[in-house]
Tab-separated table of N, CA, C and O in Angstrom:
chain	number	residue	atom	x	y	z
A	1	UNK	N	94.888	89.034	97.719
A	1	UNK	CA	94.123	89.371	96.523
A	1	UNK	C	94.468	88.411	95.395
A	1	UNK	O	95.616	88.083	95.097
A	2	UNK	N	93.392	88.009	94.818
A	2	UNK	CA	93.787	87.266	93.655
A	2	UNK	C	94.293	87.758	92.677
A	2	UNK	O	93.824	88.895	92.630
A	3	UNK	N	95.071	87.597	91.721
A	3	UNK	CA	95.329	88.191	90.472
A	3	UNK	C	94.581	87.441	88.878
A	3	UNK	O	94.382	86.284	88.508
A	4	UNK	N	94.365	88.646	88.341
A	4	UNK	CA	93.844	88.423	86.923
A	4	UNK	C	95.031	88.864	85.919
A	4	UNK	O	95.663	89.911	85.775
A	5	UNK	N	95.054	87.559	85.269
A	5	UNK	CA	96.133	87.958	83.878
A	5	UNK	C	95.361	87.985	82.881
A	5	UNK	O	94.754	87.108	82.265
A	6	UNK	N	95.500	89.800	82.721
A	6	UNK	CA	94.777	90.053	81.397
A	6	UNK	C	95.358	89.880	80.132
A	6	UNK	O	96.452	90.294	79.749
A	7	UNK	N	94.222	88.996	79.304
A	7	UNK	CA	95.373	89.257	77.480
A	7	UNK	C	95.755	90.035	76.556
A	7	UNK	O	94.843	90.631	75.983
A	8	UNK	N	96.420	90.164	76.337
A	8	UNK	CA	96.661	91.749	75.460
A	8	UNK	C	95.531	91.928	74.628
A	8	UNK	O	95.394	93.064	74.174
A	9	UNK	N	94.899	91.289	74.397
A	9	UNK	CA	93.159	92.083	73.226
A	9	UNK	C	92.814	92.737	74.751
A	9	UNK	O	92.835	93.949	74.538
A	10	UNK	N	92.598	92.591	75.759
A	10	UNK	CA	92.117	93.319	76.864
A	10	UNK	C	92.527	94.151	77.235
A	10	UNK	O	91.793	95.016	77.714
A	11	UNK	N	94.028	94.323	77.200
A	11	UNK	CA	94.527	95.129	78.153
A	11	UNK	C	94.341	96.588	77.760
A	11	UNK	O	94.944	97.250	78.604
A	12	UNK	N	93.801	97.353	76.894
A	12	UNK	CA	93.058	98.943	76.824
A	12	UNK	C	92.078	99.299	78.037
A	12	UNK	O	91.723	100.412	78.426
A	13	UNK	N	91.702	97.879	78.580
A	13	UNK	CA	90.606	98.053	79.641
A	13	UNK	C	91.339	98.460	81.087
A	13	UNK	O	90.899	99.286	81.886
A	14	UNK	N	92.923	97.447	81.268
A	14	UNK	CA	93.600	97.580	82.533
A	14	UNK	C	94.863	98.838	82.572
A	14	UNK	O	95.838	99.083	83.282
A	15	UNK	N	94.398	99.265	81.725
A	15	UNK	CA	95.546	100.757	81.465
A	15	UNK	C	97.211	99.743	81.423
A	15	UNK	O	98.047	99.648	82.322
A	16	UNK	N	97.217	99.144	80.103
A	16	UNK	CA	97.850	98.080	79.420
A	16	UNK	C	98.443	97.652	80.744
A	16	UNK	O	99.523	98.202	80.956
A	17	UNK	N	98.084	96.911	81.595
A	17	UNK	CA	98.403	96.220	82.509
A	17	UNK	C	98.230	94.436	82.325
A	17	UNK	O	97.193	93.896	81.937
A	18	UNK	N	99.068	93.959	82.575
A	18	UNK	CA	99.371	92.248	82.159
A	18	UNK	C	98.736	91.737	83.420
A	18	UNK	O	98.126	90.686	83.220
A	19	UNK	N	98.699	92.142	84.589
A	19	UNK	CA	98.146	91.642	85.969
A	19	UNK	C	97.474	92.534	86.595
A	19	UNK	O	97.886	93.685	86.738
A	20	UNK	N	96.202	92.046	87.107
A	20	UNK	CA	95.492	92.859	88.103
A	20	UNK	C	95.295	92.263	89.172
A	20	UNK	O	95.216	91.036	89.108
A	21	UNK	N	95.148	92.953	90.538
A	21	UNK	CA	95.162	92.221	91.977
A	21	UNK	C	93.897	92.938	91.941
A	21	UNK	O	93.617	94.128	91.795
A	22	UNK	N	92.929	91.449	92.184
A	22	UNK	CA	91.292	92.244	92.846
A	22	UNK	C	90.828	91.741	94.094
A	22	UNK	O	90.515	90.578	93.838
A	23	UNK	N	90.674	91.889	94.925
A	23	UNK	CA	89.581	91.679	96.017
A	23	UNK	C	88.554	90.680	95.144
A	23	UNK	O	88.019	91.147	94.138
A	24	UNK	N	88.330	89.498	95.491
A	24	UNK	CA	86.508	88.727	95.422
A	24	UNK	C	87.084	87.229	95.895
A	24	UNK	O	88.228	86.848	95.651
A	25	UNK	N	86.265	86.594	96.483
A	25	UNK	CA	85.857	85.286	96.651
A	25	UNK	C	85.759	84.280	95.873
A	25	UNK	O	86.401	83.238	96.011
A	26	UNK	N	84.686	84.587	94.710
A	26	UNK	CA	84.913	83.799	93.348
A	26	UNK	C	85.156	83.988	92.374
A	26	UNK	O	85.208	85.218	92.356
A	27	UNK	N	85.518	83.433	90.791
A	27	UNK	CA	85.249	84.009	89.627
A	27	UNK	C	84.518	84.999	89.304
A	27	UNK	O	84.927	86.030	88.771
A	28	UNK	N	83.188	84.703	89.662
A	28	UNK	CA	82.290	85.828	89.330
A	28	UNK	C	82.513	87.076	89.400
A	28	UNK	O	82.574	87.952	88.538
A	29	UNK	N	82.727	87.083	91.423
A	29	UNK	CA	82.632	88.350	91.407
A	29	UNK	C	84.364	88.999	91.091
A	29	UNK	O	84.860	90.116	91.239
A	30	UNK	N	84.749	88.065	90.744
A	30	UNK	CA	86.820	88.910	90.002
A	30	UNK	C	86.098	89.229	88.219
A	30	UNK	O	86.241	90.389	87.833
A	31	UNK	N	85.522	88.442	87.428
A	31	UNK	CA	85.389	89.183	86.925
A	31	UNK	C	84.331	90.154	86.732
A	31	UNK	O	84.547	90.932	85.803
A	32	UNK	N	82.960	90.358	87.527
A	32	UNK	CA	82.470	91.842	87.168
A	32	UNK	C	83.202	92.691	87.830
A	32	UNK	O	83.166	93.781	87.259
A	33	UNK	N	83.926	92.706	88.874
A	33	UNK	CA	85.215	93.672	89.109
A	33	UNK	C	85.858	94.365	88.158
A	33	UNK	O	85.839	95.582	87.974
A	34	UNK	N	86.397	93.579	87.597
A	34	UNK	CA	87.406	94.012	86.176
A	34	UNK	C	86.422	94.770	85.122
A	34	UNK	O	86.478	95.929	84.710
A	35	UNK	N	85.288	93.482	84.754
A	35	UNK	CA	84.284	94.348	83.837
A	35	UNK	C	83.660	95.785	84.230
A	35	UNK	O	83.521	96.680	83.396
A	36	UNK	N	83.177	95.954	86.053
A	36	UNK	CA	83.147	97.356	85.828
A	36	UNK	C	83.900	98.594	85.254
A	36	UNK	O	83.344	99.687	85.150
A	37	UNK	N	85.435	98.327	84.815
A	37	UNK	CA	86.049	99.673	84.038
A	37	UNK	C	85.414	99.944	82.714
A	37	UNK	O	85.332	101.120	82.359
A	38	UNK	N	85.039	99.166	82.080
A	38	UNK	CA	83.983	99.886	81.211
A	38	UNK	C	82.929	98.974	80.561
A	38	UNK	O	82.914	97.754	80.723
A	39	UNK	N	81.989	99.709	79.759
A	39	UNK	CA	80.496	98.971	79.338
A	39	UNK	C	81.143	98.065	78.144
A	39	UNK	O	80.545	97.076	77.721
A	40	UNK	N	82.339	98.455	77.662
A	40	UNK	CA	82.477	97.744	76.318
A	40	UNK	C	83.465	96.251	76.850
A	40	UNK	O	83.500	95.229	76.164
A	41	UNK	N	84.029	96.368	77.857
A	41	UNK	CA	85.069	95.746	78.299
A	41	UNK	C	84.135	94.626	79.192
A	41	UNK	O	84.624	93.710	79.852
A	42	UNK	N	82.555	94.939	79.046
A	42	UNK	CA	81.344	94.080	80.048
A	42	UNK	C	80.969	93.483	79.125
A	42	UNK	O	80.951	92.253	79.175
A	43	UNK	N	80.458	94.328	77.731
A	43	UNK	CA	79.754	93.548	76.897
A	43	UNK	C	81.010	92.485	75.543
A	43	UNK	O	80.667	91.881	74.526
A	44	UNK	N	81.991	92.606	75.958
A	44	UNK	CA	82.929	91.714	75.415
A	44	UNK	C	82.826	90.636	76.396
A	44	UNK	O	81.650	90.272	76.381
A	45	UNK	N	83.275	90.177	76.963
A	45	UNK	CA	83.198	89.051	78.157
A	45	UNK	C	81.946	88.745	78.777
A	45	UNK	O	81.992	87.706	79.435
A	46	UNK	N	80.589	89.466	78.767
A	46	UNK	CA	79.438	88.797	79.073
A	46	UNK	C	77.919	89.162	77.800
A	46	UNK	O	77.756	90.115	77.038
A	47	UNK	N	77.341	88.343	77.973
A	47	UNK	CA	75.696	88.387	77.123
A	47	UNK	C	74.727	88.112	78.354
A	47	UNK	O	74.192	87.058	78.698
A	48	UNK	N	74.656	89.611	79.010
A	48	UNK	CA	73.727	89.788	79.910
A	48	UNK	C	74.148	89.208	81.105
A	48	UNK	O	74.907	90.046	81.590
A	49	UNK	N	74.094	88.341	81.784
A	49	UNK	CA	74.909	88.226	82.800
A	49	UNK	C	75.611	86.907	83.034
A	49	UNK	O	75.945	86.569	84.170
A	50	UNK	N	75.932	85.842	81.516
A	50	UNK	CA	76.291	84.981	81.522
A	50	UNK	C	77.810	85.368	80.684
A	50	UNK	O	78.099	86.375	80.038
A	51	UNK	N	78.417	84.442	80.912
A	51	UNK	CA	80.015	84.628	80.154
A	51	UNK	C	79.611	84.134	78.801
A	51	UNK	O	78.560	83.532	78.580
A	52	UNK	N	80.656	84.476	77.780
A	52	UNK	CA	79.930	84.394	76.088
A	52	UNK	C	80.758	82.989	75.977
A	52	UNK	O	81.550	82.709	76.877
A	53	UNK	N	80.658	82.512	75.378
A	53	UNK	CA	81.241	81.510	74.774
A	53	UNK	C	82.302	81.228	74.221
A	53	UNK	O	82.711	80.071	74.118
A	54	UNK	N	82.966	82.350	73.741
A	54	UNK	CA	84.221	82.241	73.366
A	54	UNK	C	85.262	82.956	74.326
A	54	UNK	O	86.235	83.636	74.001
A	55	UNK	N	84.948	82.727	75.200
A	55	UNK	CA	85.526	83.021	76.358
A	55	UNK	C	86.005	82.157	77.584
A	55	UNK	O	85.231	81.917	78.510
A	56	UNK	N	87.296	81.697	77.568
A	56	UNK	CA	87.639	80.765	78.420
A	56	UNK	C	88.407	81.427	79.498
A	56	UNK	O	89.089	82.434	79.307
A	57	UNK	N	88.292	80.906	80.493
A	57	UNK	CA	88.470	81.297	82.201
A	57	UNK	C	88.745	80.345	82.732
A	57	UNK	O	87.972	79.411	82.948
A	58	UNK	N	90.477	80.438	83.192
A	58	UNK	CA	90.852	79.491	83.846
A	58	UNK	C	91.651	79.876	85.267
A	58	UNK	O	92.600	80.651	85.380
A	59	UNK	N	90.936	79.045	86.397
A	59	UNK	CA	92.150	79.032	87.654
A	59	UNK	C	93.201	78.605	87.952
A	59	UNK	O	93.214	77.375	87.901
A	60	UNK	N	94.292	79.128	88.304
A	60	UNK	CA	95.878	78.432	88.448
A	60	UNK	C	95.893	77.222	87.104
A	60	UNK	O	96.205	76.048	87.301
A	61	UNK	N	95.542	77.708	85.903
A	61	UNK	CA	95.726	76.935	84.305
A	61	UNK	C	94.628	75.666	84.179
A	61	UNK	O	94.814	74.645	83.516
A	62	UNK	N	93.674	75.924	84.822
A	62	UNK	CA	92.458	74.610	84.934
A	62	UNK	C	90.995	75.459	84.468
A	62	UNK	O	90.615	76.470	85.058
A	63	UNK	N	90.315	74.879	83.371
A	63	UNK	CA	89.545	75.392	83.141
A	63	UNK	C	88.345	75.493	84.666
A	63	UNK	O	88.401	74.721	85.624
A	64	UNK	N	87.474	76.495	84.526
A	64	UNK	CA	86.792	76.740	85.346
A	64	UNK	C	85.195	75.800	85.213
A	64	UNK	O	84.451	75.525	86.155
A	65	UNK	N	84.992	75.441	83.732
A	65	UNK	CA	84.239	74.859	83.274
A	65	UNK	C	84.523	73.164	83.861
A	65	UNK	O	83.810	72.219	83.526
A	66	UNK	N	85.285	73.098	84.455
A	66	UNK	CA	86.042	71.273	84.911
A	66	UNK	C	86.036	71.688	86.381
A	66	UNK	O	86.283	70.830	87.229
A	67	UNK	N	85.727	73.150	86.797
A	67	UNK	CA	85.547	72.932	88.211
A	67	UNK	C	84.055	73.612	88.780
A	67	UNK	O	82.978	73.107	88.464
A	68	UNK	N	84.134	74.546	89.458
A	68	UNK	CA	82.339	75.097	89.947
A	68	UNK	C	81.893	76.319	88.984
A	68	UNK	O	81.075	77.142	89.395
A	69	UNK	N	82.360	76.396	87.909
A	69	UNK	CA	82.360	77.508	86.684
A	69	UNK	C	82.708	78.437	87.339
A	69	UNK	O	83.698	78.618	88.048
A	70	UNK	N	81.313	79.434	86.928
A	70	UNK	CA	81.520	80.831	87.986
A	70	UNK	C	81.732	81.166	89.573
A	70	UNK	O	82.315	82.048	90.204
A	71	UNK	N	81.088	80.200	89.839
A	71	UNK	CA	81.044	79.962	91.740
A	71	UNK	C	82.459	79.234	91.986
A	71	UNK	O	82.782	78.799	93.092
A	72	UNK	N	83.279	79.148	90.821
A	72	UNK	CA	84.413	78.716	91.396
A	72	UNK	C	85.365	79.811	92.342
A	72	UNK	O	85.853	80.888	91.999
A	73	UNK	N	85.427	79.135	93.598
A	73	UNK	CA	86.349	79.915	94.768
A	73	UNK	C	87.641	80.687	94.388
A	73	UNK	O	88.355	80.334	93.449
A	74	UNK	N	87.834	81.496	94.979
A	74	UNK	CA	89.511	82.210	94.657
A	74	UNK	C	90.004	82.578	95.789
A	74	UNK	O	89.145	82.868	96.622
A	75	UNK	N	91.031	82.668	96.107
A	75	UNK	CA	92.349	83.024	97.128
A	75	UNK	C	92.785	83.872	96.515
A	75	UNK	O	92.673	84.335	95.380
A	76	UNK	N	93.759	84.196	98.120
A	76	UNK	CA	95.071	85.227	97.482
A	76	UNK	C	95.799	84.512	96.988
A	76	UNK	O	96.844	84.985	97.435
A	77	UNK	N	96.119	83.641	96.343
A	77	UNK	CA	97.289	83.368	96.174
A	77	UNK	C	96.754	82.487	94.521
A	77	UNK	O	97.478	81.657	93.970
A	78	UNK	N	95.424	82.899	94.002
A	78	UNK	CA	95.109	82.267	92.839
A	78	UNK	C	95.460	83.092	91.556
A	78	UNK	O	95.375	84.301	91.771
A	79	UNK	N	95.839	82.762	90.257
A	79	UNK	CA	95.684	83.489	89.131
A	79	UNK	C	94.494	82.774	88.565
A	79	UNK	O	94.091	81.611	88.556
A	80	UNK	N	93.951	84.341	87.931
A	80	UNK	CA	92.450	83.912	86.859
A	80	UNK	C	93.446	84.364	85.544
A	80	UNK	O	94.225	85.311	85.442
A	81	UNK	N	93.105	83.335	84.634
A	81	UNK	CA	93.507	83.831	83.483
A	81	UNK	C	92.150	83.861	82.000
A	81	UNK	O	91.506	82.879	81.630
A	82	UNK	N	92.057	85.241	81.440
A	82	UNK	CA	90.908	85.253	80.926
A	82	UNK	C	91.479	85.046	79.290
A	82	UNK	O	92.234	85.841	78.730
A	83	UNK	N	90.944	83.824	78.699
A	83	UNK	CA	91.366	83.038	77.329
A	83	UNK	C	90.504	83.659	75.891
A	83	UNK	O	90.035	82.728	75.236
A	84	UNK	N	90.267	84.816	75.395
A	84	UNK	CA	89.324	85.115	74.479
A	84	UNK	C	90.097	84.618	73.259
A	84	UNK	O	91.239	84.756	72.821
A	85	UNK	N	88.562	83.739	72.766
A	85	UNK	CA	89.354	83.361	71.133
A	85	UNK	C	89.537	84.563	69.960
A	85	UNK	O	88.742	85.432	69.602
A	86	UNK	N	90.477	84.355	69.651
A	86	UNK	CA	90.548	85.016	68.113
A	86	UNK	C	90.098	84.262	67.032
A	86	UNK	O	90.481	83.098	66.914
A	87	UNK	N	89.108	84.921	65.985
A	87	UNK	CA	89.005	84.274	64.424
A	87	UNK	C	89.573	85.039	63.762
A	87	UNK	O	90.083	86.118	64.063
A	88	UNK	N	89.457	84.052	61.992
A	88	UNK	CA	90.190	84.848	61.120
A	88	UNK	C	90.623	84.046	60.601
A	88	UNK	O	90.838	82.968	61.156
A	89	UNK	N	90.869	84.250	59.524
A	89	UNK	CA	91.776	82.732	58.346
A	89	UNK	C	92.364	83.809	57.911
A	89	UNK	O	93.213	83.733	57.023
């Protein structure tokens, strides 16, 4: 199973959990996995069924955007790490 390291703005979604082991093949489907625990935890990380923009997703620390984006492949033995920006001055 791959693991997802969630960031602490997320983790209310993983029952404050820092790592999740999911079952999927690619990005994609690891994260609507995760996003199914709730509608708010879907509509933070996607705008309809694309990832938002301030949202960076990286495999074993490589953006996903420098490799097959969403169709990028996963193993057991991969970490997804999900990068949401913070604003604010």
């Amino acid at each position: 199973m791959a693991v997802i390291l969630v960031p602490s703005s997320l983790r209310r979604y993983s029952d404050q959990q820092s790592r999740l082991s999911l079952s999927a093949g690619t990005i994609a489907e690891a994260l609507a996995r995760f996003a199914e625990r709730s509608k708010d935890l879907q509509n933070h990380l996607f705008a309809g069924k694309t990832l938002r923009n301030f949202v960076v997703v990286c495999k074993n620390g490589k953006d996903i955007r420098l490799l097959n984006g969403m169709e990028t492949p996963i193993g057991d033995t991969d970490e997804v790490q999900i990068i949401a920006s913070v604003a604010g001055g």
